[in-house]
DNA sequence: TTCGTGACTTAGAAAGCCGGAC
DNA sequence: GTCCGGCTTTCTAAGTCACGAA
């Protein structure tokens, strides 16, 4: 089904070419002249010199694999330990020092110039016209070349990701454009796929994966899809008990595959696991429900099941399922018997069987909808658990944030704890003492709330659930009910993304009755 | 029925920027 | 006014899932 009639844009933009700086490395005491590409690689590596990445032997050896290919003999046989990148390190340090040493005015002027350039690029390439309406594009600048920064133990981490050229890129737009040449060259291919909304596409030369440029999340098309996602989650809620009944019934099916599917669905529904597609050898070893291995189950009895594994983005996933259905326990025991720790728990199924089962019960439902539904429900229940109507605004705000935290915990949205976390907490505690000493009770109370939040959100990231999982209408309704400004919870760009919920809140803050009253 | 692929959504880290404390 | 910490935005990796071909 076509989703648009007319669609035009100017293609995408490309990062500036690398400007050689005339740097060289040393190998066996000899200076080695570098090609521009080799220099670019070494420069990118040097820019990472103060991060933990460069300490990683795999990162280093992957870097070397691509780097030595660009070196003349005998340096093309070099090992990481044998090359001397000192000149690059010095150069990077110097660059940083110079930036540091710049005066305010210089910094400002530089930022200004950068912004101006970016805006000019955005004006030309950051927009499209979709069915007669101008929309913003999301990532309209092609990815620059660089070192591949895969997460966790990704086997390709540190490898060179080559530059993308216009020739590599396919554009999707309407039939009024048959070919396109810009300051960046001519685009490799033009297609007119009315059923897709991608703007541009290329194959990442390193990973072989497709990369896409999309309409911005503020565009009507993205917003309507976003809304549909939450509508779908609502539907799951309406038939959840029915769905759960069916899952439990199938737990004791005679067919093993059906018992596997039901067991997986149980886990997805009860503990919020992702479904877990099959992964390739050249990707990080992470799992979801269908790809769980025996070794990921740390405890299994009538009282509890404990899980411990690496999920998406190699984030550690540790949860306990208390009072599990006895049939599930029986199934898992059965699936585990006679297997080694590294063996897959579920043999006969994958995400497609799971989704076929689910969409057979409710049309259009798939595994990931459970996470959306439960995260939203978590927030809804939390917000409903206490009457905040007469509380101070600040209390309302913190209460809302804790609801958000509950969803983040449910989704397992972790973050690495910032280096400065301990210090910044200490500073806050100091301030709290000061306020107390000076009897500034209000400030003290405020600081106490801030400290509590900082502590409880230590290892969690609230943004991901707010952006992707929590139906914004839930917060909107609650805010309206208790009298809190919705924009206290949503950043500018999230307000734009969710303008389908509160169109009037987005752009203008006029004509609120309270404003008129406030002006005697 | 399986498998690969393409389109689309979700994810945490890093960069960038901004506003409040001094 | 300045500085700096934290919040927001950007970036792109890493998932999900439907579909078509074999």
Short mmCIF file of C-alpha atoms in Angstrom, two decimals, chain A residues 70-434:
data_model
loop_
_atom_site.label_atom_id
_atom_site.label_comp_id
_atom_site.label_asym_id
_atom_site.label_seq_id
_atom_site.Cartn_x
_atom_site.Cartn_y
_atom_site.Cartn_z
CA UNK A 70 47.45 1.15 3.91
CA UNK A 71 51.13 1.07 4.83
CA UNK A 72 54.08 0.42 2.49
CA UNK A 73 56.34 -2.59 3.21
CA UNK A 74 57.85 -3.47 5.57
CA UNK A 75 55.48 -1.51 7.84
CA UNK A 76 52.56 -3.47 6.44
CA UNK A 77 53.59 -6.33 8.69
CA UNK A 78 53.66 -4.22 11.82
CA UNK A 79 52.07 -5.14 15.13
CA UNK A 80 50.46 -2.49 17.30
CA UNK A 81 53.29 -2.57 19.82
CA UNK A 82 55.82 -1.92 17.07
CA UNK A 83 54.40 1.31 15.74
CA UNK A 84 54.95 4.69 17.26
CA UNK A 85 51.98 7.04 17.08
CA UNK A 86 53.58 9.69 19.26
CA UNK A 87 53.33 12.37 16.60
CA UNK A 88 49.60 11.80 16.33
CA UNK A 89 49.13 11.81 20.08
CA UNK A 90 51.03 15.07 20.33
CA UNK A 91 48.99 16.54 17.53
CA UNK A 92 45.72 15.61 19.20
CA UNK A 93 46.93 17.02 22.51
CA UNK A 94 47.99 20.22 20.81
CA UNK A 95 44.63 20.55 19.10
CA UNK A 96 42.88 20.12 22.44
CA UNK A 97 45.18 22.58 24.18
CA UNK A 98 44.62 25.17 21.49
CA UNK A 99 40.91 24.77 21.78
CA UNK A 100 41.21 25.09 25.53
CA UNK A 101 43.38 28.18 25.28
CA UNK A 102 41.00 30.05 23.01
CA UNK A 103 39.43 33.17 24.39
CA UNK A 104 35.69 33.36 24.97
CA UNK A 105 35.25 35.42 21.84
CA UNK A 106 37.21 32.98 19.73
CA UNK A 107 35.27 30.04 21.08
CA UNK A 108 32.03 31.83 20.49
CA UNK A 109 33.01 32.82 16.98
CA UNK A 110 34.00 29.25 16.21
CA UNK A 111 30.75 27.85 17.57
CA UNK A 112 28.91 30.49 15.59
CA UNK A 113 30.67 29.61 12.36
CA UNK A 114 30.06 25.93 12.94
CA UNK A 115 26.41 26.55 13.59
CA UNK A 116 26.07 28.71 10.51
CA UNK A 117 27.57 26.02 8.34
CA UNK A 118 25.35 23.39 9.88
CA UNK A 119 22.26 25.51 9.39
CA UNK A 120 23.11 26.16 5.76
CA UNK A 121 23.49 22.43 5.24
CA UNK A 122 20.27 21.76 7.09
CA UNK A 123 18.38 24.29 5.01
CA UNK A 124 19.45 22.56 1.83
CA UNK A 125 19.57 18.89 2.79
CA UNK A 126 17.69 18.63 6.06
CA UNK A 127 14.26 19.08 4.52
CA UNK A 128 11.93 17.20 2.22
CA UNK A 129 8.47 17.80 0.86
CA UNK A 130 6.16 14.88 1.52
CA UNK A 131 2.72 15.07 -0.08
CA UNK A 132 3.05 18.82 -0.35
CA UNK A 133 4.12 19.41 3.20
CA UNK A 134 7.62 20.34 4.23
CA UNK A 135 9.12 17.99 6.78
CA UNK A 136 12.47 17.80 8.55
CA UNK A 137 14.78 14.88 7.96
CA UNK A 138 16.47 13.10 10.82
CA UNK A 139 20.07 12.10 10.02
CA UNK A 140 20.51 13.89 6.71
CA UNK A 141 24.31 13.87 7.02
CA UNK A 142 25.93 10.61 5.94
CA UNK A 143 27.94 8.86 8.62
CA UNK A 144 31.58 9.93 8.58
CA UNK A 145 34.32 7.34 8.20
CA UNK A 146 35.88 6.19 11.43
CA UNK A 147 36.61 3.37 13.81
CA UNK A 148 33.69 1.06 14.34
CA UNK A 149 32.45 1.51 17.90
CA UNK A 150 30.53 -1.69 18.45
CA UNK A 151 29.13 -2.27 21.92
CA UNK A 152 30.35 -4.88 24.35
CA UNK A 153 32.46 -7.67 22.90
CA UNK A 154 31.59 -6.89 19.30
CA UNK A 155 34.12 -8.78 17.19
CA UNK A 156 34.57 -5.87 14.76
CA UNK A 157 35.26 -3.16 17.33
CA UNK A 158 38.10 -0.91 16.23
CA UNK A 159 37.78 -1.86 12.56
CA UNK A 160 37.83 0.86 9.92
CA UNK A 161 34.42 1.94 8.64
CA UNK A 162 35.04 3.42 5.20
CA UNK A 163 33.77 6.71 3.86
CA UNK A 164 30.35 6.80 2.19
CA UNK A 165 30.13 8.63 -1.13
CA UNK A 166 27.12 9.84 -3.08
CA UNK A 167 27.71 6.96 -5.48
CA UNK A 168 27.11 4.51 -2.61
CA UNK A 169 23.76 6.05 -1.75
CA UNK A 170 20.32 5.22 -3.08
CA UNK A 171 17.64 7.88 -2.82
CA UNK A 172 13.93 7.35 -2.50
CA UNK A 173 11.73 10.08 -3.96
CA UNK A 174 8.99 10.59 -6.51
CA UNK A 175 9.11 10.24 -10.31
CA UNK A 176 9.75 13.94 -10.86
CA UNK A 177 13.40 13.22 -10.10
CA UNK A 178 15.25 10.72 -12.27
CA UNK A 179 18.78 11.53 -11.24
CA UNK A 180 20.44 13.87 -8.82
CA UNK A 181 23.84 15.51 -8.75
CA UNK A 182 24.88 17.88 -5.98
CA UNK A 183 28.07 19.46 -4.69
CA UNK A 184 28.79 15.98 -3.26
CA UNK A 185 28.55 14.20 -6.62
CA UNK A 186 25.80 12.18 -8.22
CA UNK A 187 23.81 9.65 -6.30
CA UNK A 188 24.25 6.01 -7.19
CA UNK A 189 20.63 5.10 -7.61
CA UNK A 190 17.19 6.64 -7.50
CA UNK A 191 14.11 4.63 -6.61
CA UNK A 192 10.47 5.63 -6.33
CA UNK A 193 9.18 3.36 -3.62
CA UNK A 194 5.82 4.80 -2.64
CA UNK A 195 5.38 2.15 0.04
CA UNK A 196 8.45 3.16 2.01
CA UNK A 197 9.28 6.35 3.83
CA UNK A 198 13.05 6.13 3.87
CA UNK A 199 14.83 9.03 2.22
CA UNK A 200 18.24 7.53 1.49
CA UNK A 201 19.96 4.21 1.97
CA UNK A 202 23.43 2.74 1.67
CA UNK A 203 25.24 -0.41 2.67
CA UNK A 204 27.75 -0.01 5.44
CA UNK A 205 30.94 -1.33 3.84
CA UNK A 206 32.29 -2.74 7.06
CA UNK A 207 29.31 -4.54 8.55
CA UNK A 208 27.32 -5.06 5.37
CA UNK A 209 24.26 -3.66 7.12
CA UNK A 210 21.83 -1.21 5.55
CA UNK A 211 21.89 2.33 6.83
CA UNK A 212 18.89 4.61 6.35
CA UNK A 213 17.98 8.27 6.43
CA UNK A 214 14.44 8.87 7.74
CA UNK A 215 11.91 11.66 8.09
CA UNK A 216 12.30 13.37 11.43
CA UNK A 217 10.21 12.03 14.31
CA UNK A 218 8.30 15.30 14.33
CA UNK A 219 6.93 14.62 10.83
CA UNK A 220 3.27 13.66 10.49
CA UNK A 221 4.12 10.28 9.05
CA UNK A 222 6.39 9.33 11.95
CA UNK A 223 3.99 10.76 14.49
CA UNK A 224 1.04 8.79 13.16
CA UNK A 225 3.10 5.59 13.32
CA UNK A 226 4.10 6.46 16.83
CA UNK A 227 0.50 6.94 17.83
CA UNK A 228 -0.46 3.60 16.22
CA UNK A 229 2.18 1.87 18.30
CA UNK A 230 0.52 3.05 21.49
CA UNK A 231 -2.93 2.21 20.16
CA UNK A 232 -1.71 -1.31 19.57
CA UNK A 233 -0.36 -1.49 23.11
CA UNK A 234 -3.77 -0.41 24.39
CA UNK A 235 -5.36 -3.28 22.52
CA UNK A 236 -3.02 -5.73 24.22
CA UNK A 237 -4.20 -4.34 27.53
CA UNK A 238 -7.83 -4.87 26.66
CA UNK A 239 -7.34 -8.55 25.92
CA UNK A 240 -4.44 -9.30 28.21
CA UNK A 241 -6.25 -11.78 30.46
CA UNK A 242 -7.47 -13.66 27.41
CA UNK A 243 -3.97 -13.65 26.01
CA UNK A 244 -2.47 -14.86 29.27
CA UNK A 245 -5.03 -17.64 29.51
CA UNK A 246 -4.05 -18.84 26.06
CA UNK A 247 -0.34 -18.68 26.89
CA UNK A 248 -0.86 -20.72 30.08
CA UNK A 249 -3.00 -23.23 28.28
CA UNK A 250 -0.31 -23.77 25.64
CA UNK A 251 2.32 -24.22 28.34
CA UNK A 252 1.08 -27.80 28.65
CA UNK A 253 0.61 -28.46 24.97
CA UNK A 254 1.57 -31.89 23.71
CA UNK A 255 3.74 -30.35 21.00
CA UNK A 256 7.13 -29.30 22.21
CA UNK A 257 7.34 -26.32 19.85
CA UNK A 258 4.07 -24.98 21.23
CA UNK A 259 5.28 -25.36 24.78
CA UNK A 260 8.44 -23.51 23.80
CA UNK A 261 6.50 -20.66 22.23
CA UNK A 262 4.20 -20.41 25.25
CA UNK A 263 7.15 -20.44 27.66
CA UNK A 264 8.81 -17.64 25.72
CA UNK A 265 5.61 -15.60 25.68
CA UNK A 266 5.30 -16.11 29.42
CA UNK A 267 8.78 -14.68 29.94
CA UNK A 268 8.14 -11.77 27.59
CA UNK A 269 4.91 -10.92 29.38
CA UNK A 270 6.02 -11.51 32.96
CA UNK A 271 9.56 -10.15 33.04
CA UNK A 272 9.69 -7.92 29.98
CA UNK A 273 12.27 -9.82 27.98
CA UNK A 274 12.83 -9.01 24.33
CA UNK A 275 12.05 -11.82 21.90
CA UNK A 276 15.68 -12.30 20.80
CA UNK A 277 16.34 -12.83 17.10
CA UNK A 278 19.11 -15.11 15.92
CA UNK A 279 22.49 -13.36 15.64
CA UNK A 280 25.50 -13.81 13.37
CA UNK A 281 28.96 -14.97 14.38
CA UNK A 282 30.41 -11.53 13.63
CA UNK A 283 28.14 -9.78 16.11
CA UNK A 284 28.28 -9.47 19.89
CA UNK A 285 26.94 -12.50 21.75
CA UNK A 286 23.74 -11.17 23.28
CA UNK A 287 20.42 -12.93 23.80
CA UNK A 288 16.70 -12.51 24.31
CA UNK A 289 13.95 -14.93 25.32
CA UNK A 290 14.09 -17.32 22.35
CA UNK A 291 17.89 -17.42 22.29
CA UNK A 292 18.42 -18.02 26.03
CA UNK A 293 20.97 -20.67 26.87
CA UNK A 294 21.06 -23.09 29.78
CA UNK A 295 23.85 -21.05 31.39
CA UNK A 296 21.61 -17.98 31.63
CA UNK A 297 19.30 -19.59 34.18
CA UNK A 298 20.88 -19.27 37.59
CA UNK A 299 18.06 -20.68 39.65
CA UNK A 300 15.01 -22.72 38.80
CA UNK A 301 12.55 -23.95 41.37
CA UNK A 302 8.90 -23.53 42.38
CA UNK A 303 9.59 -20.31 44.22
CA UNK A 304 11.68 -18.42 41.70
CA UNK A 305 13.51 -18.37 38.40
CA UNK A 306 16.65 -16.25 38.19
CA UNK A 307 18.05 -14.95 34.93
CA UNK A 308 21.45 -13.47 34.20
CA UNK A 309 22.55 -12.72 30.66
CA UNK A 310 23.67 -9.99 28.28
CA UNK A 311 20.78 -8.43 26.38
CA UNK A 312 20.60 -5.76 23.68
CA UNK A 313 23.67 -3.51 23.62
CA UNK A 314 25.40 -6.03 25.89
CA UNK A 315 23.55 -4.63 28.86
CA UNK A 316 23.50 -7.08 31.75
CA UNK A 317 20.04 -8.38 32.40
CA UNK A 318 19.48 -9.82 35.88
CA UNK A 319 15.96 -10.47 37.08
CA UNK A 320 14.08 -12.88 39.27
CA UNK A 321 10.69 -14.23 38.40
CA UNK A 322 8.95 -15.02 41.68
CA UNK A 323 6.22 -17.62 42.05
CA UNK A 324 6.42 -18.80 38.46
CA UNK A 325 3.69 -20.94 36.96
CA UNK A 326 4.55 -24.56 37.91
CA UNK A 327 4.05 -25.68 34.32
CA UNK A 328 6.63 -23.16 33.16
CA UNK A 329 9.11 -24.49 35.69
CA UNK A 330 8.39 -28.01 34.52
CA UNK A 331 8.88 -26.96 30.90
CA UNK A 332 12.17 -25.20 31.53
CA UNK A 333 13.48 -28.20 33.50
CA UNK A 334 12.47 -30.38 30.63
CA UNK A 335 14.14 -28.10 28.04
CA UNK A 336 17.34 -28.08 30.11
CA UNK A 337 17.78 -31.76 30.76
CA UNK A 338 20.77 -33.39 29.15
CA UNK A 339 22.09 -30.07 27.87
CA UNK A 340 25.40 -28.32 28.33
CA UNK A 341 25.55 -24.75 29.70
CA UNK A 342 26.18 -23.32 26.25
CA UNK A 343 23.21 -25.05 24.63
CA UNK A 344 20.09 -23.21 23.60
CA UNK A 345 17.08 -23.63 25.85
CA UNK A 346 14.57 -23.42 23.01
CA UNK A 347 15.43 -25.53 20.00
CA UNK A 348 12.48 -25.49 17.69
CA UNK A 349 11.42 -21.88 17.60
CA UNK A 350 12.45 -18.28 16.97
CA UNK A 351 10.84 -14.85 16.89
CA UNK A 352 8.72 -15.68 13.85
CA UNK A 353 6.95 -18.55 15.62
CA UNK A 354 6.39 -16.38 18.65
CA UNK A 355 4.93 -13.58 16.57
CA UNK A 356 2.82 -15.96 14.51
CA UNK A 357 1.33 -17.30 17.74
CA UNK A 358 0.67 -13.84 19.17
CA UNK A 359 -0.80 -12.30 16.04
CA UNK A 360 -2.99 -15.38 15.74
CA UNK A 361 -4.65 -14.39 19.00
CA UNK A 362 -4.81 -10.61 18.45
CA UNK A 363 -4.32 -9.34 14.93
CA UNK A 364 -1.21 -7.25 14.46
CA UNK A 365 0.31 -7.98 17.87
CA UNK A 366 3.97 -8.95 18.18
CA UNK A 367 6.41 -9.60 20.99
CA UNK A 368 7.67 -6.07 21.47
CA UNK A 369 4.22 -4.67 22.15
CA UNK A 370 4.30 -6.25 25.60
CA UNK A 371 7.17 -4.01 26.63
CA UNK A 372 5.30 -0.92 25.43
CA UNK A 373 2.13 -1.99 27.20
CA UNK A 374 3.75 -2.91 30.51
CA UNK A 375 6.03 0.12 30.64
CA UNK A 376 3.06 2.40 30.05
CA UNK A 377 0.94 0.49 32.55
CA UNK A 378 3.71 0.76 35.13
CA UNK A 379 3.66 4.55 34.82
CA UNK A 380 -0.12 4.70 34.81
CA UNK A 381 -0.38 2.61 37.98
CA UNK A 382 2.34 4.56 39.72
CA UNK A 383 0.74 7.90 38.89
CA UNK A 384 -2.62 6.61 40.07
CA UNK A 385 -1.25 5.34 43.36
CA UNK A 386 -1.30 8.69 45.11
CA UNK A 387 -3.36 11.85 44.92
CA UNK A 388 -0.94 14.65 44.06
CA UNK A 389 -3.48 17.34 43.26
CA UNK A 390 -2.67 19.44 46.29
CA UNK A 391 1.05 18.72 46.43
CA UNK A 392 3.64 21.39 45.56
CA UNK A 393 4.77 21.44 41.93
CA UNK A 394 8.17 20.12 42.83
CA UNK A 395 6.67 17.08 44.54
CA UNK A 396 4.52 16.45 41.51
CA UNK A 397 7.56 16.57 39.27
CA UNK A 398 9.59 14.14 41.38
CA UNK A 399 6.61 11.84 41.69
CA UNK A 400 6.35 11.79 37.89
CA UNK A 401 10.05 11.05 37.60
CA UNK A 402 9.76 8.09 39.92
CA UNK A 403 6.99 6.75 37.73
CA UNK A 404 9.39 7.10 34.83
CA UNK A 405 12.08 5.31 36.83
CA UNK A 406 9.72 2.42 37.50
CA UNK A 407 9.29 2.02 33.74
CA UNK A 408 13.04 2.24 33.14
CA UNK A 409 13.64 -0.47 35.71
CA UNK A 410 10.97 -2.63 34.12
CA UNK A 411 12.62 -2.19 30.69
CA UNK A 412 16.11 -2.65 32.13
CA UNK A 413 17.34 0.64 30.66
CA UNK A 414 20.74 0.84 32.28
CA UNK A 415 23.54 3.32 31.85
CA UNK A 416 27.18 3.29 32.81
CA UNK A 417 27.50 5.27 36.00
CA UNK A 418 29.13 8.62 35.20
CA UNK A 419 32.71 9.05 36.48
CA UNK A 420 31.63 12.11 38.36
CA UNK A 421 28.67 10.45 40.05
CA UNK A 422 30.16 10.01 43.53
CA UNK A 423 31.66 13.48 43.58
CA UNK A 424 28.53 15.20 42.47
CA UNK A 425 26.52 13.35 45.10
CA UNK A 426 28.97 14.43 47.79
CA UNK A 427 28.66 18.03 46.70
CA UNK A 428 24.91 17.85 46.94
CA UNK A 429 25.10 16.33 50.40
CA UNK A 430 27.42 19.12 51.46
CA UNK A 431 24.97 21.68 50.22
CA UNK A 432 22.21 19.94 52.07
CA UNK A 433 24.18 20.29 55.31
CA UNK A 434 24.78 23.96 54.62
#
